[in-house]
mmCIF file of C-alpha atoms in Angstrom:
data_model
loop_
_atom_site.group_PDB
_atom_site.id
_atom_site.type_symbol
_atom_site.label_atom_id
_atom_site.label_comp_id
_atom_site.label_asym_id
_atom_site.label_seq_id
_atom_site.Cartn_x
_atom_site.Cartn_y
_atom_site.Cartn_z
ATOM 1 C CA MET M 1 95.120 77.255 4.708
ATOM 2 C CA MET M 2 93.909 76.193 8.125
ATOM 3 C CA MET M 3 94.961 78.475 10.971
ATOM 4 C CA ASN M 4 97.522 77.045 13.362
ATOM 5 C CA LYS M 5 95.930 75.964 16.650
ATOM 6 C CA SER M 6 98.407 77.927 18.757
ATOM 7 C CA LEU M 7 97.852 81.078 16.698
ATOM 8 C CA PHE M 8 94.101 80.611 16.932
ATOM 9 C CA LEU M 9 94.298 80.326 20.735
ATOM 10 C CA THR M 10 96.461 83.440 20.885
ATOM 11 C CA TYR M 11 93.917 85.518 18.965
ATOM 12 C CA LEU M 12 91.113 83.974 21.002
ATOM 13 C CA TYR M 13 92.771 84.952 24.287
ATOM 14 C CA LEU M 14 93.390 88.471 22.986
ATOM 15 C CA LEU M 15 89.753 88.809 21.971
ATOM 16 C CA ILE M 16 88.510 87.529 25.338
ATOM 17 C CA TYR M 17 90.959 89.840 27.121
ATOM 18 C CA ILE M 18 89.705 92.896 25.225
ATOM 19 C CA LEU M 19 86.044 91.992 25.763
ATOM 20 C CA LEU M 20 86.328 91.185 29.469
ATOM 21 C CA SER M 21 88.685 94.053 30.275
ATOM 22 C CA SER M 22 86.431 96.540 28.502
ATOM 23 C CA GLY M 23 83.372 94.996 30.137
ATOM 24 C CA VAL M 24 84.832 95.291 33.635
ATOM 25 C CA ILE M 25 85.754 98.949 33.099
ATOM 26 C CA LEU M 26 82.326 99.860 31.733
ATOM 27 C CA TYR M 27 80.636 97.859 34.498
ATOM 28 C CA ASN M 28 82.678 99.610 37.195
ATOM 29 C CA LYS M 29 81.685 102.967 35.739
ATOM 30 C CA TRP M 30 78.012 101.924 35.701
ATOM 31 C CA VAL M 31 78.133 100.661 39.305
ATOM 32 C CA LEU M 32 79.991 103.659 40.730
ATOM 33 C CA SER M 33 78.387 106.473 38.737
ATOM 34 C CA PRO M 34 75.761 108.533 40.630
ATOM 35 C CA LYS M 35 73.735 108.735 37.402
ATOM 36 C CA TYR M 36 73.319 104.960 37.103
ATOM 37 C CA PHE M 37 73.586 102.276 39.817
ATOM 38 C CA ASN M 38 74.904 104.858 42.287
ATOM 39 C CA PHE M 39 77.172 102.721 44.464
ATOM 40 C CA PRO M 40 79.716 105.407 45.439
ATOM 41 C CA PHE M 41 81.995 103.103 47.452
ATOM 42 C CA PRO M 42 85.125 102.442 45.370
ATOM 43 C CA ILE M 43 87.054 100.910 48.271
ATOM 44 C CA THR M 44 84.280 98.394 48.926
ATOM 45 C CA LEU M 45 84.072 97.524 45.236
ATOM 46 C CA THR M 46 87.835 96.999 45.077
ATOM 47 C CA MET M 47 87.713 94.831 48.207
ATOM 48 C CA ILE M 48 85.067 92.658 46.552
ATOM 49 C CA HIS M 49 87.360 92.252 43.543
ATOM 50 C CA MET M 50 90.336 91.294 45.685
ATOM 51 C CA GLY M 51 88.322 89.044 47.980
ATOM 52 C CA PHE M 52 86.841 87.115 45.066
ATOM 53 C CA SER M 53 90.213 86.819 43.302
ATOM 54 C CA GLY M 54 91.900 85.606 46.485
ATOM 55 C CA ALA M 55 89.146 83.045 47.164
ATOM 56 C CA VAL M 56 89.329 81.612 43.642
ATOM 57 C CA ALA M 57 93.128 81.432 43.839
ATOM 58 C CA PHE M 58 92.900 79.665 47.231
ATOM 59 C CA PHE M 59 90.593 76.971 45.861
ATOM 60 C CA LEU M 60 92.790 76.469 42.793
ATOM 61 C CA VAL M 61 95.955 76.137 44.889
ATOM 62 C CA ARG M 62 94.799 74.394 48.075
ATOM 63 C CA VAL M 63 91.653 72.479 47.123
ATOM 64 C CA PHE M 64 91.951 71.567 43.444
ATOM 65 C CA LYS M 65 95.792 71.520 43.438
ATOM 66 C CA VAL M 66 95.950 73.124 39.994
ATOM 67 C CA VAL M 67 99.348 74.639 40.789
ATOM 68 C CA THR M 68 101.892 74.122 43.534
ATOM 69 C CA PRO M 69 102.509 77.115 45.828
ATOM 70 C CA VAL M 70 106.029 78.487 45.870
ATOM 71 C CA LYS M 71 108.184 78.406 48.968
ATOM 72 C CA MET M 72 107.184 81.589 50.777
ATOM 73 C CA THR M 73 109.067 82.727 53.863
ATOM 74 C CA PHE M 74 107.966 85.417 56.293
ATOM 75 C CA GLU M 75 110.876 87.613 55.205
ATOM 76 C CA ILE M 76 109.924 87.424 51.503
ATOM 77 C CA TYR M 77 106.269 88.010 52.300
ATOM 78 C CA ALA M 78 106.992 90.998 54.545
ATOM 79 C CA THR M 79 109.599 92.639 52.315
ATOM 80 C CA CYS M 80 108.176 91.808 48.867
ATOM 81 C CA VAL M 81 104.530 90.767 48.854
ATOM 82 C CA VAL M 82 103.320 93.348 51.381
ATOM 83 C CA PRO M 83 104.679 96.490 49.644
ATOM 84 C CA ILE M 84 103.646 95.204 46.201
ATOM 85 C CA SER M 85 100.154 94.477 47.515
ATOM 86 C CA ALA M 86 99.940 97.936 49.072
ATOM 87 C CA PHE M 87 100.605 99.705 45.778
ATOM 88 C CA PHE M 88 98.411 97.246 43.876
ATOM 89 C CA ALA M 89 95.505 98.015 46.202
ATOM 90 C CA SER M 90 96.222 101.743 45.938
ATOM 91 C CA SER M 91 96.228 101.707 42.138
ATOM 92 C CA LEU M 92 92.887 99.866 42.038
ATOM 93 C CA TRP M 93 91.313 102.130 44.638
ATOM 94 C CA PHE M 94 92.439 105.386 43.023
ATOM 95 C CA GLY M 95 91.427 104.082 39.600
ATOM 96 C CA ASN M 96 87.946 103.092 40.782
ATOM 97 C CA THR M 97 87.481 106.385 42.621
ATOM 98 C CA ALA M 98 88.225 108.289 39.411
ATOM 99 C CA TYR M 99 85.044 106.811 37.886
ATOM 100 C CA LEU M 100 83.030 108.938 40.302
ATOM 101 C CA HIS M 101 84.369 112.153 38.782
ATOM 102 C CA ILE M 102 85.472 111.721 35.156
ATOM 103 C CA SER M 103 84.333 109.841 32.065
ATOM 104 C CA VAL M 104 85.588 106.459 30.885
ATOM 105 C CA ALA M 105 86.854 108.020 27.647
ATOM 106 C CA PHE M 106 88.968 110.596 29.490
ATOM 107 C CA ILE M 107 90.286 107.923 31.879
ATOM 108 C CA GLN M 108 91.535 105.874 28.930
ATOM 109 C CA MET M 109 93.245 108.959 27.516
ATOM 110 C CA LEU M 110 94.977 109.631 30.826
ATOM 111 C CA LYS M 111 96.216 106.037 30.886
ATOM 112 C CA ALA M 112 98.531 106.966 28.027
ATOM 113 C CA LEU M 113 100.705 108.433 30.815
ATOM 114 C CA MET M 114 101.534 104.925 32.042
ATOM 115 C CA PRO M 115 104.857 104.657 30.140
ATOM 116 C CA VAL M 116 105.884 108.057 31.524
ATOM 117 C CA ALA M 117 105.073 107.039 35.092
ATOM 118 C CA THR M 118 106.816 103.686 34.692
ATOM 119 C CA LEU M 119 109.967 105.297 33.293
ATOM 120 C CA ILE M 120 110.103 107.841 36.122
ATOM 121 C CA MET M 121 109.725 105.146 38.784
ATOM 122 C CA ALA M 122 112.220 102.849 37.067
ATOM 123 C CA VAL M 123 114.825 105.617 36.907
ATOM 124 C CA LEU M 124 114.254 106.552 40.556
ATOM 125 C CA CYS M 125 114.587 102.897 41.619
ATOM 126 C CA GLY M 126 117.674 102.362 39.477
ATOM 127 C CA THR M 127 116.223 99.693 37.165
ATOM 128 C CA ASP M 128 116.391 101.864 34.052
ATOM 129 C CA LYS M 129 118.517 104.687 32.725
ATOM 130 C CA LEU M 130 117.312 107.991 31.322
ATOM 131 C CA ARG M 131 117.975 108.176 27.582
ATOM 132 C CA TRP M 132 117.286 111.036 25.215
ATOM 133 C CA ASP M 133 115.298 108.985 22.701
ATOM 134 C CA VAL M 134 113.011 107.620 25.414
ATOM 135 C CA LEU M 135 112.780 111.033 27.084
ATOM 136 C CA LEU M 136 111.600 112.653 23.836
ATOM 137 C CA ASN M 137 108.932 109.973 23.439
ATOM 138 C CA MET M 138 107.738 110.537 26.990
ATOM 139 C CA LEU M 139 107.614 114.290 26.329
ATOM 140 C CA LEU M 140 105.464 113.615 23.261
ATOM 141 C CA VAL M 141 103.108 111.445 25.321
ATOM 142 C CA SER M 142 102.852 114.111 28.019
ATOM 143 C CA VAL M 143 102.109 116.873 25.509
ATOM 144 C CA GLY M 144 99.406 114.719 23.939
ATOM 145 C CA VAL M 145 97.768 114.041 27.302
ATOM 146 C CA VAL M 146 97.885 117.759 28.194
ATOM 147 C CA ILE M 147 96.190 118.656 24.893
ATOM 148 C CA SER M 148 93.608 115.933 25.421
ATOM 149 C CA SER M 149 92.932 117.205 28.953
ATOM 150 C CA TYR M 150 92.575 120.771 27.703
ATOM 151 C CA GLY M 151 89.931 119.586 25.257
ATOM 152 C CA GLU M 152 87.949 117.676 27.884
ATOM 153 C CA ILE M 153 84.442 119.146 28.177
ATOM 154 C CA HIS M 154 83.776 117.969 31.740
ATOM 155 C CA PHE M 155 87.293 118.362 33.141
ATOM 156 C CA ASN M 156 87.440 117.551 36.843
ATOM 157 C CA VAL M 157 90.613 118.226 38.830
ATOM 158 C CA ILE M 158 89.807 115.762 41.633
ATOM 159 C CA GLY M 159 89.023 112.909 39.258
ATOM 160 C CA THR M 160 92.130 113.613 37.195
ATOM 161 C CA LEU M 161 94.319 113.604 40.310
ATOM 162 C CA TYR M 162 92.820 110.300 41.439
ATOM 163 C CA GLN M 163 93.505 108.688 38.069
ATOM 164 C CA VAL M 164 97.049 110.042 37.735
ATOM 165 C CA THR M 165 97.841 108.953 41.308
ATOM 166 C CA GLY M 166 96.542 105.479 40.493
ATOM 167 C CA ILE M 167 98.749 105.373 37.396
ATOM 168 C CA PHE M 168 101.869 106.237 39.393
ATOM 169 C CA ALA M 169 100.934 103.712 42.103
ATOM 170 C CA GLU M 170 100.622 101.022 39.428
ATOM 171 C CA ALA M 171 103.947 102.061 37.899
ATOM 172 C CA LEU M 172 105.669 101.814 41.272
ATOM 173 C CA ARG M 173 104.043 98.425 41.836
ATOM 174 C CA LEU M 174 105.462 97.168 38.534
ATOM 175 C CA VAL M 175 108.950 98.415 39.342
ATOM 176 C CA LEU M 176 108.823 96.963 42.864
ATOM 177 C CA THR M 177 107.758 93.630 41.395
ATOM 178 C CA GLN M 178 110.889 93.689 39.285
ATOM 179 C CA VAL M 179 113.250 94.899 41.997
ATOM 180 C CA LEU M 180 111.987 92.915 44.988
ATOM 181 C CA LEU M 181 110.880 89.578 43.562
ATOM 182 C CA GLN M 182 113.755 89.231 41.126
ATOM 183 C CA LYS M 183 116.242 90.121 43.832
ATOM 184 C CA LYS M 184 114.861 87.253 45.911
ATOM 185 C CA GLY M 185 114.880 84.929 42.906
ATOM 186 C CA LEU M 186 111.140 84.354 43.265
ATOM 187 C CA THR M 187 108.929 83.699 40.251
ATOM 188 C CA LEU M 188 105.165 83.722 40.738
ATOM 189 C CA ASN M 189 102.852 82.195 38.168
ATOM 190 C CA PRO M 190 99.446 83.829 37.498
ATOM 191 C CA ILE M 191 97.498 81.866 40.099
ATOM 192 C CA THR M 192 100.080 82.009 42.886
ATOM 193 C CA SER M 193 100.412 85.758 42.282
ATOM 194 C CA LEU M 194 96.743 86.191 43.168
ATOM 195 C CA TYR M 195 97.016 83.590 45.930
ATOM 196 C CA TYR M 196 99.620 85.611 47.821
ATOM 197 C CA ILE M 197 98.882 89.186 46.768
ATOM 198 C CA ALA M 198 95.073 89.425 46.582
ATOM 199 C CA PRO M 199 94.442 88.656 50.298
ATOM 200 C CA CYS M 200 97.115 91.154 51.324
ATOM 201 C CA SER M 201 95.616 93.791 49.025
ATOM 202 C CA PHE M 202 92.214 93.029 50.537
ATOM 203 C CA ALA M 203 93.663 93.666 54.001
ATOM 204 C CA PHE M 204 95.105 97.010 52.929
ATOM 205 C CA LEU M 205 91.742 98.034 51.525
ATOM 206 C CA PHE M 206 90.096 97.321 54.876
ATOM 207 C CA VAL M 207 91.479 100.754 56.750
ATOM 208 C CA PRO M 208 89.765 91.689 39.700
ATOM 209 C CA CYS M 209 88.744 88.382 38.254
ATOM 210 C CA ILE M 210 90.308 89.533 34.992
ATOM 211 C CA GLU M 211 93.898 89.312 36.294
ATOM 212 C CA PRO M 212 94.418 85.589 35.483
ATOM 213 C CA LEU M 213 93.397 86.184 31.863
ATOM 214 C CA ASN M 214 95.879 89.054 31.698
ATOM 215 C CA PHE M 215 98.620 86.645 32.791
ATOM 216 C CA LEU M 216 97.487 84.054 30.247
ATOM 217 C CA VAL M 217 97.522 86.543 27.379
ATOM 218 C CA ILE M 218 101.001 87.831 28.268
ATOM 219 C CA GLY M 219 102.317 84.286 28.639
ATOM 220 C CA ARG M 220 101.187 83.388 25.107
ATOM 221 C CA THR M 221 101.850 86.612 23.229
ATOM 222 C CA GLY M 222 104.539 88.638 24.980
ATOM 223 C CA ALA M 223 104.483 92.036 26.645
ATOM 224 C CA VAL M 224 104.448 94.151 23.491
ATOM 225 C CA THR M 225 101.505 92.314 21.947
ATOM 226 C CA ILE M 226 99.478 92.933 25.091
ATOM 227 C CA ARG M 227 100.372 96.622 24.806
ATOM 228 C CA VAL M 228 99.041 96.712 21.253
ATOM 229 C CA ALA M 229 95.896 94.904 22.395
ATOM 230 C CA GLY M 230 95.637 97.436 25.213
ATOM 231 C CA VAL M 231 95.734 100.326 22.739
ATOM 232 C CA LEU M 232 92.987 98.664 20.696
ATOM 233 C CA LYS M 233 90.994 98.124 23.877
ATOM 234 C CA ASP M 234 91.350 101.808 24.800
ATOM 235 C CA TRP M 235 89.967 102.943 21.439
ATOM 236 C CA ILE M 236 87.065 100.484 21.763
ATOM 237 C CA LEU M 237 86.351 101.747 25.277
ATOM 238 C CA ILE M 238 86.421 105.378 24.181
ATOM 239 C CA ALA M 239 83.952 104.620 21.394
ATOM 240 C CA LEU M 240 81.668 102.440 23.531
ATOM 241 C CA SER M 241 81.648 104.845 26.467
ATOM 242 C CA THR M 242 80.352 107.673 24.284
ATOM 243 C CA VAL M 243 77.460 105.428 23.242
ATOM 244 C CA ILE M 244 76.640 103.916 26.646
ATOM 245 C CA PHE M 245 77.268 107.017 28.762
ATOM 246 C CA PRO M 246 76.000 110.205 27.051
ATOM 247 C CA GLU M 247 78.028 112.429 29.376
ATOM 248 C CA SER M 248 81.238 110.907 27.947
ATOM 249 C CA ALA M 249 81.214 113.185 24.915
ATOM 250 C CA ILE M 250 84.627 113.686 23.346
ATOM 251 C CA THR M 251 85.907 116.644 21.350
ATOM 252 C CA GLY M 252 88.210 116.964 18.386
ATOM 253 C CA LEU M 253 90.923 118.276 20.706
ATOM 254 C CA ASN M 254 90.526 115.142 22.843
ATOM 255 C CA ILE M 255 91.148 112.958 19.815
ATOM 256 C CA ILE M 256 94.098 115.028 18.580
ATOM 257 C CA GLY M 257 95.754 114.990 21.997
ATOM 258 C CA TYR M 258 95.235 111.270 22.460
ATOM 259 C CA ALA M 259 96.548 110.569 18.948
ATOM 260 C CA ILE M 260 99.732 112.517 19.759
ATOM 261 C CA ALA M 261 100.144 110.617 23.021
ATOM 262 C CA LEU M 262 99.510 107.351 21.201
ATOM 263 C CA CYS M 263 102.303 108.128 18.734
ATOM 264 C CA GLY M 264 104.663 108.546 21.669
ATOM 265 C CA VAL M 265 103.521 105.247 23.191
ATOM 266 C CA VAL M 266 104.023 103.407 19.885
ATOM 267 C CA MET M 267 107.524 104.857 19.497
ATOM 268 C CA TYR M 268 108.332 103.927 23.091
ATOM 269 C CA ASN M 269 107.188 100.341 22.499
ATOM 270 C CA TYR M 270 109.321 100.190 19.359
ATOM 271 C CA ILE M 271 112.385 101.270 21.333
ATOM 272 C CA LYS M 272 111.709 98.648 24.013
ATOM 273 C CA VAL M 273 111.338 95.901 21.383
ATOM 274 C CA ARG M 274 114.554 97.026 19.711
ATOM 275 C CA ASP M 275 116.400 96.948 23.037
ATOM 276 C CA VAL M 276 115.083 93.474 23.869
ATOM 277 C CA LYS M 277 116.126 92.132 20.460
ATOM 278 C CA ALA M 278 119.552 93.747 20.772
ATOM 279 C CA SER M 279 120.133 92.274 24.227
ATOM 280 C CA SER M 280 119.058 88.814 23.035
ATOM 281 C CA GLN M 281 121.723 88.911 20.303
ATOM 282 C CA ILE M 282 124.635 89.573 22.675
ATOM 283 C CA PRO M 283 127.095 86.613 22.514
ATOM 284 C CA PRO M 284 126.982 84.440 25.666
ATOM 285 C CA GLU M 285 130.717 84.840 26.281
ATOM 286 C CA THR M 286 130.220 88.586 26.784
ATOM 287 C CA ILE M 287 127.440 88.051 29.309
ATOM 288 C CA ILE M 288 128.859 85.304 31.538
ATOM 289 C CA PRO M 289 131.825 87.311 32.892
ATOM 290 C CA GLU M 290 129.473 90.132 33.906
ATOM 291 C CA ARG M 291 127.374 87.691 35.912
ATOM 292 C CA MET M 292 130.492 86.324 37.566
ATOM 293 C CA ILE M 293 131.678 89.813 38.441
ATOM 294 C CA ASN M 294 128.445 91.095 39.876
ATOM 295 C CA ASP M 295 125.195 89.173 39.662
ATOM 296 C CA ASP M 296 123.330 92.018 41.334
ATOM 297 C CA ASP M 297 124.303 94.430 38.571
ATOM 298 C CA ASN M 298 122.891 92.035 36.011
ATOM 299 C CA THR M 299 119.671 91.854 37.978
ATOM 300 C CA ARG M 300 119.377 95.620 38.135
ATOM 301 C CA SER M 301 120.120 96.068 34.447
ATOM 302 C CA SER M 302 116.851 94.501 33.360
ATOM 303 C CA SER M 303 114.511 97.278 32.256
ATOM 304 C CA ALA M 304 111.706 95.224 30.761
ATOM 305 C CA VAL M 305 109.033 96.840 32.870
ATOM 306 C CA ASP M 306 105.643 96.421 31.262
ATOM 307 C CA GLU M 307 103.171 99.299 31.549
ATOM 308 C CA GLU M 308 100.166 97.067 31.022
ATOM 309 C CA ALA M 309 101.402 93.868 32.616
ATOM 310 C CA PRO M 310 99.857 92.645 35.850
ATOM 311 C CA LEU M 311 101.699 91.224 38.816
ATOM 312 C CA MET M 312 104.497 89.104 37.455
ATOM 313 C CA ALA M 313 108.124 88.558 38.400
ATOM 314 C CA SER M 314 110.405 90.284 35.924
ATOM 315 C CA SER M 315 112.450 87.130 35.427
ATOM 316 C CA ARG M 316 109.379 85.535 33.841
ATOM 317 C CA LEU M 317 108.753 88.719 31.882
ATOM 318 C CA SER M 318 112.298 88.647 30.545
ATOM 319 C CA HIS M 319 111.862 85.007 29.513
ATOM 320 C CA ILE M 320 108.672 85.882 27.686
ATOM 321 C CA ALA M 321 110.330 88.825 25.974
ATOM 322 C CA SER M 322 113.300 86.818 24.735
ATOM 323 C CA SER M 323 111.238 83.881 23.511
ATOM 324 C CA GLN M 324 108.242 85.725 22.069
ATOM 325 C CA LEU M 325 109.251 89.201 20.953
ATOM 326 C CA THR M 326 112.036 88.006 18.681
ATOM 327 C CA SER M 327 109.611 85.888 16.676
ATOM 328 C CA ARG M 328 106.671 88.362 16.718
ATOM 329 C CA ASP M 329 106.239 91.891 17.021
ATOM 330 C CA ALA M 330 101.435 97.610 24.010
#
């Protein structure tokens, strides 16, 4: 039976996403590492990424008219785009700096903390509630990461702190995207996201071309599928990094710890899918009165924050979740 064209494109985008994302990470490590290209300037490298992304987005929006820019006021830009860009730039900078100190394999293991960081930030910002089932999953993830860190041969405190800080900056950026943009009723498509945010991030980095593909993959597959693809990508990166970079040796304790953390991530994703499906089955008559009573409460109740998703308004993320996750499956 011939494969459906839409399904074929979905798998094709996932494959390209995994290849390019893995390639960028390995390339960044090669460029920044003192043992290889020896370009120890992570801020400059991140600025190049943002500058290139912003330039491409500008040509697509203003010159080739591929998409129409949204109505952007100074108030929205100052109160939404600027803080989101600041944390986006911070997460990229801290993440790139970590390559100077720790291996690619260990970085991918630490990234298992992303759901934990996102949950903490979401609870602090009031977009999610602390639940025992989710808390136990996050505890499992944390224990796994601690075990993996204990088994790291070349453990480096500075590099670990850089990576963990970058993870929390990215988590806060995701939550702010949900809180600020949705509150303003603003939805940015993949290209306009880069058009507005990349130049501002570039400016912050003054004191990556893979983002559009990330948006495209999420738009076709849903947030959970991209999480699963991200897990597959992490395993591929861990394996490739040990081959390409000899110093990235991993131990049995590394693998055990990461496997434990991965179990927690999988369980967390299952809970999020279950919640999305449950919310999509609520009768409309039970939802409409709540919106009439307090629209802001309905806005704040959305907790579909994606650990792996790039810059995207949560209203679009919710639409993707309701339309994609119910028919399909981090």
